[in-house]
XYZ file of C-alpha atoms in Angstrom:
689
model
C -21.672 -3.742 -28.213
C -24.122 -4.510 -25.820
C -23.223 -6.989 -23.129
C -24.042 -10.157 -22.773
C -24.906 -12.281 -19.791
C -23.514 -17.133 -19.502
C -25.279 -18.320 -16.734
C -24.808 -21.844 -16.515
C -27.144 -23.964 -14.705
C -26.077 -27.440 -12.659
C -29.176 -30.095 -13.517
C -30.607 -30.019 -9.967
C -30.864 -26.288 -9.818
C -33.135 -24.587 -7.729
C -34.407 -21.546 -10.720
C -36.686 -23.137 -13.413
C -35.244 -25.711 -15.909
C -35.137 -25.264 -19.542
C -35.076 -28.288 -21.597
C -31.235 -30.628 -21.174
C -28.718 -29.253 -23.824
C -26.689 -31.425 -25.563
C -23.061 -32.339 -24.777
C -22.092 -30.126 -28.513
C -23.986 -27.614 -27.045
C -22.521 -27.543 -23.372
C -19.295 -27.450 -24.765
C -19.659 -24.710 -26.634
C -21.635 -22.621 -23.407
C -18.124 -23.709 -21.632
C -16.175 -22.313 -24.213
C -18.148 -19.608 -23.503
C -16.935 -19.353 -19.909
C -14.511 -19.292 -19.883
C -13.511 -17.417 -23.229
C -15.787 -14.504 -22.491
C -13.425 -13.286 -18.875
C -14.880 -10.799 -16.802
C -15.556 -7.282 -17.584
C -12.628 -4.453 -17.474
C -12.167 -1.112 -16.867
C -14.154 1.005 -14.748
C -17.594 -0.769 -15.348
C -19.915 -0.515 -12.471
C -22.901 -3.271 -11.721
C -25.169 -0.532 -11.050
C -24.472 1.483 -13.337
C -23.907 0.801 -17.800
C -21.174 2.140 -18.975
C -22.001 3.368 -23.033
C -26.218 3.889 -21.685
C -25.993 5.568 -18.278
C -25.252 9.625 -18.242
C -23.385 8.300 -15.018
C -19.242 8.260 -15.623
C -17.709 5.295 -13.810
C -14.592 5.348 -12.019
C -12.511 3.562 -11.172
C -8.921 2.488 -8.990
C -6.936 3.691 -12.716
C -9.081 6.883 -13.000
C -10.848 8.280 -10.575
C -7.419 10.736 -9.780
C -6.474 11.885 -12.718
C -9.903 13.051 -14.158
C -10.686 14.909 -10.264
C -6.835 16.193 -9.914
C -6.269 20.485 -12.137
C -9.643 18.916 -13.846
C -11.308 21.638 -16.236
C -14.503 20.529 -14.342
C -15.625 20.468 -10.687
C -16.836 16.667 -9.965
C -19.770 14.781 -7.724
C -18.572 10.904 -7.186
C -21.000 8.556 -5.458
C -18.600 6.413 -3.545
C -20.320 2.373 -3.246
C -21.102 -0.626 -2.357
C -22.842 -2.940 -5.288
C -24.019 -5.378 -2.712
C -25.206 -2.717 0.129
C -28.913 -2.601 -0.777
C -29.561 1.408 0.218
C -26.623 1.872 -3.313
C -29.105 -0.918 -5.278
C -32.312 1.654 -4.539
C -30.833 4.890 -5.050
C -29.370 3.468 -8.502
C -31.894 4.870 -10.348
C -31.982 8.026 -8.849
C -28.295 8.873 -9.495
C -29.101 7.389 -12.731
C -31.896 9.476 -13.067
C -29.843 12.946 -11.504
C -27.171 12.370 -14.312
C -29.214 12.076 -17.578
C -30.383 15.700 -16.659
C -27.495 17.267 -15.600
C -25.849 15.638 -18.529
C -25.404 19.086 -20.337
C -23.923 20.758 -17.564
C -20.518 18.304 -17.579
C -18.686 20.689 -19.795
C -19.092 22.702 -16.093
C -19.411 19.776 -13.492
C -20.129 16.170 -13.895
C -21.412 12.702 -11.738
C -19.925 10.541 -11.169
C -19.458 6.662 -9.825
C -16.889 5.024 -8.253
C -17.808 0.799 -6.826
C -15.897 -0.219 -3.574
C -16.943 -3.272 -3.730
C -14.615 -4.265 -6.484
C -11.840 -5.822 -4.543
C -9.528 -3.274 -7.433
C -10.841 -0.164 -5.866
C -10.754 -1.685 -2.105
C -6.980 0.188 -1.494
C -8.580 3.926 -3.464
C -11.558 3.680 -0.992
C -9.471 3.324 1.688
C -7.181 6.666 0.373
C -10.251 8.737 0.360
C -11.258 7.183 3.743
C -14.558 5.982 2.503
C -16.013 4.008 5.362
C -20.332 3.863 4.176
C -21.916 3.892 1.337
C -22.997 6.094 -0.434
C -20.474 8.495 0.339
C -21.117 11.867 -1.284
C -17.827 13.362 -2.382
C -17.403 17.466 -4.300
C -14.616 18.054 -5.687
C -13.514 21.452 -7.168
C -12.166 21.944 -10.449
C -8.298 23.233 -11.530
C -7.157 21.375 -7.750
C -3.481 20.814 -7.777
C -3.203 18.763 -4.620
C -4.414 15.635 -3.971
C -7.309 16.233 -1.918
C -10.073 13.370 -0.735
C -12.709 16.421 -1.492
C -16.127 17.622 0.412
C -18.551 15.696 2.230
C -22.106 16.385 0.653
C -24.140 18.170 2.981
C -27.600 18.524 1.642
C -30.334 17.736 4.068
C -31.364 14.809 1.472
C -30.347 12.961 -1.091
C -33.274 13.503 -3.096
C -32.454 14.425 -6.944
C -33.576 18.100 -7.067
C -31.557 18.277 -3.387
C -28.409 17.141 -5.094
C -29.066 18.809 -8.174
C -28.400 21.848 -6.090
C -25.896 21.870 -4.097
C -24.163 20.967 -7.238
C -24.898 24.913 -8.500
C -23.719 25.761 -4.118
C -20.462 23.670 -5.162
C -19.833 25.196 -8.095
C -20.660 28.686 -6.369
C -18.575 28.559 -4.107
C -15.345 28.362 -6.239
C -13.506 31.571 -6.827
C -13.291 33.508 -9.931
C -10.341 31.727 -10.939
C -10.490 27.797 -9.704
C -14.558 28.206 -11.767
C -14.697 25.831 -14.722
C -14.557 27.508 -17.819
C -17.365 25.962 -19.525
C -19.529 27.383 -16.177
C -20.701 30.834 -16.897
C -21.013 33.625 -14.428
C -24.672 32.247 -11.913
C -24.772 35.040 -9.626
C -27.762 37.658 -10.612
C -26.806 40.497 -12.859
C -28.655 44.336 -11.977
C -30.876 46.421 -13.954
C -28.223 48.284 -14.743
C -26.330 45.437 -16.834
C -30.376 44.412 -18.877
C -30.707 47.839 -19.677
C -26.884 48.122 -21.289
C -28.060 44.318 -22.541
C -30.866 46.146 -24.765
C -29.112 49.458 -25.676
C -26.160 46.521 -27.679
C -26.668 44.497 -30.426
C -24.607 41.517 -29.481
C -25.453 39.467 -32.319
C -26.944 36.740 -29.795
C -29.362 36.092 -27.467
C -29.475 36.823 -24.423
C -32.213 36.060 -21.743
C -32.761 36.597 -18.633
C -34.080 35.024 -15.894
C -36.290 37.192 -12.785
C -36.765 35.038 -9.726
C -36.840 35.256 -6.636
C -34.041 35.178 -4.358
C -33.552 31.486 -3.126
C -34.920 30.084 -6.052
C -32.325 27.480 -8.119
C -34.660 28.347 -12.101
C -32.866 31.052 -12.984
C -29.177 29.321 -12.144
C -30.571 25.207 -13.135
C -31.198 27.500 -16.820
C -28.508 28.773 -17.176
C -26.431 25.262 -16.647
C -28.689 23.686 -19.081
C -27.885 25.886 -21.560
C -23.629 25.519 -21.809
C -24.105 23.386 -24.519
C -26.029 26.011 -26.313
C -24.040 28.649 -28.798
C -25.175 31.709 -30.313
C -26.960 31.711 -27.018
C -26.253 33.595 -23.377
C -28.182 32.936 -20.026
C -28.243 35.399 -16.930
C -30.648 35.441 -14.431
C -32.295 38.037 -11.970
C -33.763 39.138 -9.008
C -36.899 40.125 -8.686
C -36.410 42.446 -5.347
C -36.509 46.617 -8.374
C -39.945 45.721 -8.399
C -40.946 49.067 -10.797
C -38.101 47.985 -12.954
C -40.073 44.073 -13.430
C -43.167 46.708 -13.805
C -41.556 48.598 -17.041
C -40.876 44.973 -18.106
C -44.049 43.545 -17.967
C -42.727 41.221 -15.425
C -45.957 40.715 -13.250
C -44.719 36.980 -11.536
C -41.448 35.212 -10.717
C -39.602 33.379 -12.693
C -40.437 35.024 -15.926
C -37.862 34.985 -18.798
C -36.795 38.262 -20.437
C -34.987 37.972 -23.610
C -33.234 40.242 -26.234
C -33.022 38.609 -29.536
C -29.529 39.581 -31.996
C -31.205 41.882 -33.808
C -31.725 44.177 -30.420
C -35.511 43.652 -29.435
C -36.232 42.426 -26.473
C -39.710 41.572 -25.458
C -41.488 38.894 -22.517
C -41.332 34.788 -23.212
C -44.867 33.377 -22.861
C -44.527 29.696 -22.257
C -47.102 27.451 -20.668
C -45.293 26.451 -17.658
C -43.270 28.494 -15.570
C -40.636 25.958 -14.860
C -37.283 25.047 -16.127
C -37.598 22.187 -18.768
C -40.125 24.720 -20.247
C -37.844 27.905 -20.069
C -35.026 26.071 -21.642
C -36.505 24.203 -23.920
C -38.492 27.099 -25.473
C -34.258 28.411 -25.484
C -32.915 25.525 -27.004
C -35.428 25.687 -29.978
C -34.423 29.078 -30.833
C -33.634 30.260 -34.794
C -30.314 29.213 -34.781
C -28.973 28.254 -31.302
C -27.137 25.167 -32.053
C -25.938 22.174 -29.689
C -21.999 22.097 -29.629
C -20.406 19.082 -28.691
C -22.029 16.967 -25.643
C -19.129 15.843 -22.892
C -20.252 12.558 -22.078
C -18.431 9.175 -20.682
C -17.193 7.357 -22.866
C -18.859 4.479 -24.431
C -16.092 0.961 -23.852
C -14.240 0.982 -27.145
C -13.587 -3.150 -26.576
C -16.388 -5.805 -27.462
C -15.383 -8.283 -24.673
C -17.982 -5.815 -21.844
C -20.099 -9.302 -21.201
C -20.996 -10.567 -17.414
C -20.663 -14.327 -17.162
C -22.832 -15.716 -13.908
C -21.631 -19.060 -13.824
C -25.185 -20.238 -11.691
C -24.852 -23.212 -9.555
C -26.662 -26.347 -8.016
C -27.337 -25.797 -4.815
C -29.747 -27.165 -1.826
C -31.626 -24.666 -0.036
C -31.824 -26.904 2.861
C -27.987 -26.979 3.198
C -25.380 -24.273 4.545
C -22.474 -23.830 2.654
C -19.334 -23.391 3.719
C -18.318 -21.178 0.575
C -21.126 -19.061 1.260
C -18.966 -18.531 5.024
C -16.087 -18.115 3.875
C -15.814 -15.568 0.860
C -18.223 -13.032 3.671
C -14.703 -13.387 6.027
C -12.469 -13.018 3.048
C -15.114 -10.874 2.256
C -14.739 -8.988 5.664
C -11.169 -8.882 6.545
C -9.830 -7.918 3.180
C -12.062 -5.307 1.751
C -14.319 -3.762 4.291
C -11.769 -4.273 7.162
C -9.504 -1.967 4.896
C -12.086 0.534 4.979
C -10.010 1.400 7.639
C -6.490 2.996 7.703
C -6.320 1.665 11.629
C -8.292 -0.020 14.325
C -7.897 2.170 17.903
C -10.124 2.061 20.972
C -13.307 0.919 20.454
C -13.359 0.221 17.075
C -9.958 -1.858 18.513
C -12.469 -3.357 21.592
C -15.473 -3.555 19.253
C -13.028 -6.079 16.431
C -10.875 -8.044 19.095
C -14.529 -8.823 20.950
C -15.727 -10.219 17.071
C -12.726 -12.110 16.091
C -13.322 -13.773 19.243
C -16.408 -14.689 18.973
C -15.861 -16.384 15.243
C -12.792 -17.795 16.188
C -14.904 -19.738 19.299
C -17.460 -20.756 17.611
C -17.061 -20.134 13.565
C -17.955 -24.037 12.574
C -15.881 -24.725 9.293
C -13.198 -26.826 8.111
C -9.753 -26.751 10.866
C -7.371 -24.891 8.265
C -9.692 -21.567 8.320
C -10.026 -21.802 12.600
C -6.854 -22.363 12.299
C -6.169 -18.776 10.406
C -8.818 -17.100 12.863
C -7.346 -18.794 15.902
C -4.100 -17.540 15.516
C -5.395 -13.443 14.315
C -8.216 -13.369 17.531
C -4.696 -15.253 19.456
C -2.493 -12.101 18.522
C -5.269 -9.389 19.076
C -5.829 -10.100 22.577
C -1.352 -10.747 23.381
C -0.687 -7.579 21.292
C -0.575 -4.661 24.064
C -0.731 -1.616 21.507
C -3.597 0.814 21.861
C -3.962 1.193 17.704
C -3.236 -1.219 15.417
C -3.384 -0.928 11.718
C -4.546 -2.736 8.940
C -1.993 -3.815 6.576
C -1.155 -4.911 9.372
C -4.306 -7.364 10.450
C -3.844 -7.961 6.358
C -0.534 -8.911 6.877
C -1.661 -12.090 9.497
C -4.488 -12.922 7.282
C -2.793 -13.780 3.963
C -0.154 -15.251 5.648
C 3.134 -13.463 5.148
C 4.313 -15.260 7.930
C 4.082 -19.063 6.389
C 2.421 -20.977 9.335
C 1.809 -24.490 8.128
C -1.852 -24.984 8.089
C -3.597 -21.753 8.113
C -5.813 -21.129 4.930
C -8.316 -18.427 4.189
C -9.329 -18.516 0.164
C -9.037 -15.478 -1.385
C -12.327 -15.385 -4.025
C -14.881 -14.819 -3.475
C -17.467 -17.790 -4.451
C -20.818 -17.798 -3.177
C -23.635 -21.039 -3.692
C -26.115 -20.434 -1.601
C -26.230 -16.963 -1.509
C -25.582 -16.447 -5.023
C -27.616 -14.050 -6.990
C -29.510 -13.776 -10.370
C -27.290 -10.705 -10.947
C -23.756 -9.822 -9.780
C -24.702 -6.749 -7.212
C -27.757 -8.870 -5.514
C -27.793 -11.031 -2.608
C -23.902 -12.364 -2.142
C -22.359 -10.224 0.851
C -25.088 -8.963 3.177
C -26.588 -12.917 2.827
C -23.762 -13.923 3.866
C -22.971 -12.044 7.269
C -27.249 -12.828 7.790
C -26.098 -16.193 7.723
C -22.489 -15.665 9.143
C -24.779 -14.462 12.335
C -27.637 -16.737 12.689
C -23.635 -19.708 13.558
C -23.319 -17.444 15.577
C -25.644 -17.530 17.067
C -26.304 -21.216 17.220
C -22.781 -22.518 18.180
C -23.294 -19.826 21.152
C -26.598 -22.267 22.214
C -25.413 -25.685 21.053
C -22.030 -25.661 22.391
C -21.922 -22.694 25.388
C -18.340 -24.836 26.351
C -17.053 -22.936 23.404
C -16.607 -19.498 25.483
C -14.918 -20.401 28.296
C -12.412 -18.222 29.171
C -13.228 -15.471 26.949
C -14.887 -13.884 29.567
C -18.115 -14.115 27.327
C -19.424 -17.138 28.993
C -22.237 -16.170 31.752
C -24.185 -13.377 28.940
C -26.289 -14.832 26.646
C -26.655 -11.661 24.981
C -22.774 -11.336 24.139
C -22.963 -13.040 20.510
C -25.421 -10.496 19.917
C -23.893 -7.322 21.863
C -21.056 -8.398 19.567
C -22.723 -8.312 16.154
C -24.409 -5.260 16.382
C -21.775 -3.454 17.931
C -19.572 -4.292 14.438
C -21.894 -3.782 12.024
C -21.990 0.342 13.996
C -18.394 0.256 13.181
C -17.456 -1.394 10.294
C -20.815 -2.504 8.120
C -20.315 -0.471 5.557
C -24.121 0.351 4.579
C -24.726 2.849 7.122
C -28.464 2.841 6.654
C -28.894 -0.929 6.738
C -26.430 -0.318 9.584
C -29.172 1.997 11.699
C -31.997 0.209 10.787
C -30.234 -2.785 12.994
C -29.522 -0.706 15.686
C -33.329 0.794 15.894
C -33.832 -3.620 15.991
C -31.457 -3.939 19.037
C -31.956 -0.852 20.822
C -36.406 -1.702 20.749
C -35.619 -5.129 21.659
C -32.465 -7.007 21.738
C -32.176 -6.260 26.125
C -34.998 -8.552 26.549
C -32.911 -11.144 25.531
C -32.129 -13.965 28.346
C -30.802 -17.171 26.967
C -28.577 -18.077 24.168
C -31.979 -19.980 22.671
C -33.782 -16.238 22.910
C -30.924 -15.012 21.406
C -31.459 -17.733 18.364
C -35.185 -16.770 17.864
C -34.552 -12.443 18.364
C -32.082 -13.060 15.177
C -34.348 -15.561 13.479
C -37.645 -12.973 14.025
C -35.348 -9.493 13.126
C -33.779 -11.225 9.910
C -37.346 -12.405 8.926
C -38.558 -8.334 9.892
C -35.358 -7.321 7.463
C -37.204 -9.366 4.328
C -40.876 -7.991 5.087
C -39.090 -4.197 4.795
C -37.347 -5.121 1.477
C -39.513 -6.951 0.369
C -40.656 -5.651 -3.597
C -37.411 -2.898 -3.033
C -34.921 -2.850 -6.087
C -31.765 -4.953 -4.008
C -34.609 -8.063 -4.130
C -33.680 -10.665 -6.402
C -36.767 -11.876 -8.327
C -35.127 -15.337 -8.296
C -35.336 -14.948 -4.295
C -38.254 -13.647 -3.085
C -37.199 -12.113 0.354
C -40.334 -13.921 2.235
C -40.280 -15.081 5.760
C -37.961 -17.542 6.234
C -37.617 -20.751 6.253
C -40.514 -21.729 3.940
C -43.292 -24.485 4.909
C -41.268 -26.527 1.668
C -37.606 -26.322 4.160
C -39.620 -27.180 7.720
C -43.458 -27.590 7.360
C -43.136 -28.611 11.454
C -42.624 -23.985 11.926
C -45.832 -23.539 10.328
C -49.218 -23.950 11.908
C -52.574 -22.010 11.671
C -54.345 -20.386 14.558
C -57.849 -19.221 14.299
C -57.125 -19.583 10.087
C -53.871 -17.159 10.232
C -51.110 -18.539 9.280
C -48.441 -18.286 12.742
C -44.697 -19.530 13.869
C -44.306 -22.783 15.455
C -41.322 -21.644 17.359
C -40.146 -24.225 19.322
C -39.922 -26.065 16.155
C -38.134 -23.247 14.020
C -36.229 -23.054 17.125
C -34.747 -26.806 16.262
C -34.947 -26.321 13.284
C -32.439 -23.251 13.281
C -29.983 -25.013 15.539
C -29.898 -28.029 12.523
C -29.669 -25.652 9.176
C -26.917 -23.529 10.787
C -24.667 -26.773 12.861
C -21.275 -28.269 12.014
C -23.806 -31.352 10.389
C -25.583 -29.010 7.859
C -22.360 -27.305 6.545
C -21.435 -28.759 2.972
C -17.944 -27.571 2.031
C -19.228 -28.655 -1.834
C -17.700 -25.576 -4.325
C -15.507 -24.718 -1.396
C -12.022 -23.735 -2.261
C -9.048 -25.790 -2.032
C -6.456 -25.946 0.094
C -3.586 -27.251 -0.657
C -0.700 -30.114 0.894
C 0.303 -30.367 4.532
C 2.895 -28.997 4.344
C 2.271 -25.861 2.122
C 1.985 -22.986 3.221
C -1.160 -22.238 2.178
C -2.958 -21.704 -1.687
C -2.609 -17.687 -0.822
C 1.770 -17.843 -0.159
C 2.333 -19.361 -3.245
C 0.806 -17.331 -5.656
C 2.580 -14.250 -4.050
C 6.279 -16.344 -4.102
C 5.578 -16.432 -7.551
C 4.284 -12.027 -7.544
C 0.811 -13.833 -8.327
C -2.572 -13.736 -6.282
C -2.032 -9.900 -4.311
C -5.129 -8.641 -5.952
C -7.849 -10.282 -5.444
C -9.565 -8.623 -8.035
C -7.878 -9.622 -11.130
C -9.186 -13.230 -11.116
C -13.460 -12.973 -11.570
C -15.338 -12.914 -8.769
C -16.688 -16.620 -8.365
C -15.005 -17.931 -10.624
C -11.817 -19.960 -9.871
C -8.221 -20.737 -12.486
C -7.418 -24.371 -12.611
C -4.183 -23.413 -10.261
C -5.527 -22.075 -7.478
C -7.840 -25.391 -8.214
C -5.910 -28.495 -5.786
C -7.036 -31.998 -4.604
C -7.602 -31.473 -0.988
C -5.152 -32.787 1.300
C -5.594 -33.562 5.225
C -3.962 -31.156 7.826
C -0.616 -32.174 9.749
C -1.053 -32.171 13.187
C -2.217 -29.018 15.407
C 0.584 -27.102 17.316
C 0.174 -24.778 20.046
C -0.634 -21.478 17.889
C 1.169 -18.253 20.173
C 4.527 -20.640 19.807
C 3.403 -21.341 16.973
C 3.388 -17.413 15.836
C 6.696 -16.704 17.621
C 9.020 -20.372 16.494
C 8.848 -18.752 12.476
C 9.755 -14.932 13.259
C 12.958 -15.392 12.339
C 11.716 -16.857 8.873
C 12.525 -14.351 6.512
C 10.089 -12.890 4.408
C 9.760 -12.133 0.594
C 10.690 -10.311 -1.524
C 8.348 -7.334 -2.184
C 8.390 -7.457 -6.391
C 7.201 -4.320 -8.172
C 7.326 -0.691 -7.370
C 4.466 -0.928 -5.691
C 5.249 -3.450 -3.346
C 7.833 -1.517 -2.465
C 6.891 1.526 -1.585
C 4.445 -0.123 0.435
C 6.998 -2.110 2.282
C 8.305 1.942 2.621
C 5.822 2.399 3.821
C 5.319 -0.001 6.247
C 8.354 1.065 8.590
C 9.207 4.541 6.864
C 11.927 5.452 9.814
C 13.954 1.896 8.936
C 14.022 2.412 6.184
C 13.453 -1.593 5.396
C 10.917 -3.508 3.675
C 9.830 -4.841 7.190
C 5.783 -5.331 7.280
C 3.896 -4.076 10.277
C 2.756 -7.353 11.296
C 7.283 -7.902 11.865
C 7.314 -4.537 13.346
C 4.578 -5.404 16.039
C 6.316 -8.944 16.523
C 9.016 -7.185 17.080
C 7.817 -4.995 19.805
C 6.500 -7.696 21.260
C 9.839 -9.687 21.587
C 11.619 -6.551 22.894
C 9.952 -5.893 25.467
C 9.676 -9.327 26.928
C 13.367 -8.764 26.344
C 13.904 -5.682 28.136
C 12.210 -7.156 31.161
C 14.167 -10.215 31.209
C 17.288 -8.835 31.837
C 16.166 -6.511 34.123
C 15.179 -9.256 36.501
C 17.918 -10.584 35.503
C 19.891 -7.803 36.267
C 18.329 -7.339 40.152
C 18.852 -10.730 40.516
C 22.478 -10.399 39.910
C 23.043 -7.141 41.918
C 21.176 -8.713 45.533
C 23.820 -12.236 45.035
C 26.393 -9.665 44.619
C 25.661 -7.410 47.603
C 24.823 -11.113 49.801
C 29.015 -11.764 49.087
C 30.319 -8.939 49.490
C 28.784 -9.336 52.825
C 29.920 -12.831 53.648
C 33.408 -11.106 52.538
C 34.059 -8.480 54.707
C 32.242 -9.647 57.830
C 32.959 -13.372 57.800
C 30.831 -15.408 60.819
C 32.857 -16.566 63.689
């Protein structure tokens, strides 16, 4: 059944409107949205289940598929929001279709790390950047993270040839059973074949040493009966002459009755040789190994289109971006140390001081920043950061949504815009806030550096942003001109110029949303004063652009519409309540951008602000919730294996802080009383006259 898409638009949507629906028809649409729900199974946004030849894996299937498999695997770990991954998807589809006949020997698969349910498995396989290609050998008994792709480029032909090299790297005992021998045979073997009557066709591809045509044809004929294909090299010129072969590649065919001769094809290409051999009489195709089509009919994608104003900045976009940054993208790193840890500390300092969002989110960011700054450790496990973000300490008044809800960053398809859009908005907001509120950075060490925000963003992108090619492009732009920034206002304009450069470069790219074309921004309808004509050429009035950016990314222009409500002041936060009931531990269990009725509660005013560091230390004695289920128990044990107690990494790190502080206090008290006792003894034995 073809996947259906339901698009619901608000009455003021910027998309082209259709005639308004009647009340009954609208109810039908809303009911459809409620009933259909998200896609299930291993479906990926860039690849179509049951239509593409790509095998779709997820957290529940990748390990069982690749461990002790009868076939080798080439898996692309990608992210559906990554522009390079989107642009590469047609090549990957074409590769999978091109080698679909090789599936009994090696299979082409994909796993979407952007799906939150896959974040743990992507961390397990040590995936930091996208796309990452990994090979998995057949009949591997133990778990392995695979072998990295080592081709000079990622063109279809290159990847196909490296697949062949990988198959040949198998030992005789681990080679896929369905994979024929790929090494060349000798002239003596060919003579023996000519003298025998095997009752089936035997084709020999003669080729040069560096050619892959013979091996490709061998693999193309795997699913065909009554024919065997081998390859031979063109080193013995005299032998080739006896067979009438004057050029390579050429195909020599031995028939079932023992006769033999040179095959004549119009062009000496892989497709011509393979097509000819497949069309021989009595050569029949066996059952083909292909990804199964989904059994369920509920394979519908639901896109709920929200009404929004392009002139506004939406809290939901910024908070969804922070949620994805902290809970998904950062999860690719099991621990942070050295330069990575410093980069993350600096990044969180910038965000905590400049983020203009809601008080509860700001309080969470400030708590995380203070904890990172005061923790005397050179290495921090990611799980400790996650515990704080998820508010396992039950600190009142801190909150960060665990759902994705794109509004100004929503796309016409799930893989378009979204997270990269929210990051750009966040970066612009930080540069503007640093320019308009410079006092926010006082005491951080960044207050006198006009490049501080840009350089911190630059280091974050280099260390953590999943799209590697995107990060390389940003680094090139930074090397070119970032050092020329001398004032905070210049930093605002620098980021704006580079964003427009990126838009220009990606215009027409597959990652471009047709409903949101990549054009110079702000457009004339948003900022007429920003545009002027000089000698007939459309030009920017950068003074007006700066004024527009400062207004657009200001706190006054931030709209809380569609943001997740945060609960009452006495609560531990919506996330904490969900975890207490055993729910909400896996945000991916809920549809992207969809909120259920329970998670939407009436907003209330937050309680009075308290000192954050005192708050954290005051709550050290609170008992954490008991982990429920085997998975939670294993995670808790893994957090502190030497104690065997279900404390989180955050608890242990805070205990270390208290332990060090109490040890220092005891040492000081010891020396204090020791000095006093010596003075007392002096007075006792040497009384004054």
